[in-house]
PDB file of C-alpha atoms in Angstrom:
ATOM      1  CA  MET A  45       0.000   0.000   0.000  1.00  0.00           C
ATOM      2  CA  ASN A  46       1.258   3.477  -0.860  1.00  0.00           C
ATOM      3  CA  ALA A  47       1.849   6.043   1.845  1.00  0.00           C
ATOM      4  CA  PRO A  48      -0.373   9.122   1.743  1.00  0.00           C
ATOM      5  CA  LEU A  49       1.052  11.881  -0.440  1.00  0.00           C
ATOM      6  CA  PRO A  50       1.854  14.306   2.444  1.00  0.00           C
ATOM      7  CA  ARG A  51       3.840  11.566   4.191  1.00  0.00           C
ATOM      8  CA  ALA A  52       5.652  10.730   0.957  1.00  0.00           C
ATOM      9  CA  ALA A  53       6.442  14.438   0.503  1.00  0.00           C
ATOM     10  CA  ALA A  54       7.884  14.541   4.024  1.00  0.00           C
ATOM     11  CA  VAL A  55      10.085  11.525   3.267  1.00  0.00           C
ATOM     12  CA  VAL A  56      11.273  13.051  -0.017  1.00  0.00           C
ATOM     13  CA  GLY A  57      11.945  16.337   1.797  1.00  0.00           C
ATOM     14  CA  ALA A  58      13.982  14.586   4.489  1.00  0.00           C
ATOM     15  CA  ILE A  59      16.042  12.716   1.896  1.00  0.00           C
ATOM     16  CA  THR A  60      16.592  15.987   0.019  1.00  0.00           C
ATOM     17  CA  LEU A  61      17.881  17.671   3.177  1.00  0.00           C
ATOM     18  CA  LEU A  62      20.196  14.735   3.895  1.00  0.00           C
ATOM     19  CA  LEU A  63      21.600  14.927   0.363  1.00  0.00           C
ATOM     20  CA  LEU A  64      22.148  18.681   0.721  1.00  0.00           C
ATOM     21  CA  LEU A  65      24.199  18.033   3.846  1.00  0.00           C
ATOM     22  CA  VAL A  66      26.915  16.502   1.641  1.00  0.00           C
ATOM     23  CA  PRO A  67      27.961  19.766  -0.062  1.00  0.00           C
ATOM     24  CA  ALA A  68      27.301  21.719   3.137  1.00  0.00           C
ATOM     25  CA  MET A  69      29.744  19.520   5.039  1.00  0.00           C
ATOM     26  CA  ALA A  70      32.213  19.472   2.140  1.00  0.00           C
ATOM     27  CA  MET A  71      32.307  23.272   2.216  1.00  0.00           C
ATOM     28  CA  GLN A  72      33.549  23.085   5.800  1.00  0.00           C
ATOM     29  CA  PHE A  73      36.565  20.944   4.896  1.00  0.00           C
ATOM     30  CA  SER A  74      37.466  21.908   1.334  1.00  0.00           C
ATOM     31  CA  GLY A  75      37.738  25.054  -0.705  1.00  0.00           C
ATOM     32  CA  ASP A  76      36.593  23.177  -3.805  1.00  0.00           C
ATOM     33  CA  PHE A  77      32.949  23.595  -2.842  1.00  0.00           C
ATOM     34  CA  ASN A  78      31.701  27.159  -2.889  1.00  0.00           C
ATOM     35  CA  TRP A  79      27.910  27.022  -2.903  1.00  0.00           C
ATOM     36  CA  GLY A  80      25.770  30.013  -2.100  1.00  0.00           C
ATOM     37  CA  PRO A  81      22.158  30.078  -0.912  1.00  0.00           C
ATOM     38  CA  GLY A  82      20.925  30.108  -4.513  1.00  0.00           C
ATOM     39  CA  ASP A  83      22.878  26.963  -5.297  1.00  0.00           C
ATOM     40  CA  PHE A  84      21.357  25.156  -2.332  1.00  0.00           C
ATOM     41  CA  ALA A  85      17.875  26.364  -3.298  1.00  0.00           C
ATOM     42  CA  ALA A  86      18.312  25.213  -6.898  1.00  0.00           C
ATOM     43  CA  ALA A  87      19.708  21.831  -5.877  1.00  0.00           C
ATOM     44  CA  GLY A  88      16.988  21.370  -3.261  1.00  0.00           C
ATOM     45  CA  GLY A  89      14.269  22.246  -5.753  1.00  0.00           C
ATOM     46  CA  LEU A  90      15.678  19.861  -8.343  1.00  0.00           C
ATOM     47  CA  LEU A  91      16.110  16.991  -5.891  1.00  0.00           C
ATOM     48  CA  PHE A  92      12.725  17.478  -4.244  1.00  0.00           C
ATOM     49  CA  GLY A  93      11.008  17.892  -7.619  1.00  0.00           C
ATOM     50  CA  ALA A  94      12.620  14.757  -9.015  1.00  0.00           C
ATOM     51  CA  GLY A  95      11.712  12.777  -5.908  1.00  0.00           C
ATOM     52  CA  MET A  96       8.097  13.900  -6.002  1.00  0.00           C
ATOM     53  CA  ALA A  97       7.910  13.286  -9.755  1.00  0.00           C
ATOM     54  CA  TYR A  98       9.004   9.709  -9.110  1.00  0.00           C
ATOM     55  CA  VAL A  99       6.559   9.226  -6.227  1.00  0.00           C
ATOM     56  CA  ILE A 100       3.584  10.569  -8.162  1.00  0.00           C
ATOM     57  CA  THR A 101       4.430   8.825 -11.424  1.00  0.00           C
ATOM     58  CA  SER A 102       5.321   5.480  -9.851  1.00  0.00           C
ATOM     59  CA  ARG A 103       1.892   5.338  -8.212  1.00  0.00           C
ATOM     60  CA  ARG A 104       0.336   5.224 -11.665  1.00  0.00           C
ATOM     61  CA  VAL A 105       2.275   2.191 -12.925  1.00  0.00           C
ATOM     62  CA  ARG A 106       1.615  -1.334 -11.809  1.00  0.00           C
ATOM     63  CA  THR A 107       4.733  -3.406 -12.399  1.00  0.00           C
ATOM     64  CA  ALA A 108       8.189  -3.185 -10.860  1.00  0.00           C
ATOM     65  CA  LYS A 109       9.688  -3.068 -14.355  1.00  0.00           C
ATOM     66  CA  HIS A 110       7.737   0.076 -15.139  1.00  0.00           C
ATOM     67  CA  ARG A 111       8.729   1.641 -11.823  1.00  0.00           C
ATOM     68  CA  VAL A 112      12.382   1.055 -12.690  1.00  0.00           C
ATOM     69  CA  LEU A 113      11.812   2.703 -16.075  1.00  0.00           C
ATOM     70  CA  VAL A 114      10.126   5.662 -14.376  1.00  0.00           C
ATOM     71  CA  ALA A 115      13.076   5.968 -11.976  1.00  0.00           C
ATOM     72  CA  MET A 116      15.558   5.860 -14.848  1.00  0.00           C
ATOM     73  CA  GLY A 117      13.622   8.514 -16.763  1.00  0.00           C
ATOM     74  CA  VAL A 118      13.385  10.849 -13.776  1.00  0.00           C
ATOM     75  CA  LEU A 119      17.077  10.333 -13.002  1.00  0.00           C
ATOM     76  CA  LEU A 120      18.033  11.034 -16.628  1.00  0.00           C
ATOM     77  CA  VAL A 121      16.066  14.286 -16.683  1.00  0.00           C
ATOM     78  CA  LEU A 122      17.535  15.292 -13.306  1.00  0.00           C
ATOM     79  CA  CYS A 123      21.082  14.664 -14.535  1.00  0.00           C
ATOM     80  CA  VAL A 124      20.576  16.592 -17.777  1.00  0.00           C
ATOM     81  CA  VAL A 125      19.076  19.599 -15.999  1.00  0.00           C
ATOM     82  CA  TRP A 126      21.787  19.501 -13.298  1.00  0.00           C
ATOM     83  CA  ALA A 127      24.546  19.350 -15.918  1.00  0.00           C
ATOM     84  CA  GLU A 128      22.973  22.202 -17.882  1.00  0.00           C
ATOM     85  CA  LEU A 129      22.835  24.371 -14.776  1.00  0.00           C
ATOM     86  CA  ALA A 130      26.353  23.397 -13.719  1.00  0.00           C
ATOM     87  CA  VAL A 131      28.311  23.768 -16.947  1.00  0.00           C
ATOM     88  CA  GLY A 132      25.899  24.821 -19.695  1.00  0.00           C
ATOM     89  CA  LEU A 133      25.692  21.581 -21.642  1.00  0.00           C
ATOM     90  CA  PHE A 134      23.686  23.094 -24.480  1.00  0.00           C
ATOM     91  CA  ASP A 135      25.614  26.345 -24.951  1.00  0.00           C
TER      92      ASP A 135
END
């Protein structure tokens, strides 16, 4: 049984915050990471949006195979958008 959508959103939000702790901690120990508030907001929006897109879309499909395909599609779109924002892939 699927969790209610607000609970799923809370889980996705918690995972997003945990993932954002990685660059936040890396900034404390290395000068290679120099993220500002806008970078964290953009990354958080992308991660949360991708997670919610997966949750909502995966509820519509019935088989595990289709859920894997949905996950791969969401991950592909996330990676392309992230790369475009990071280095301007399509410039």
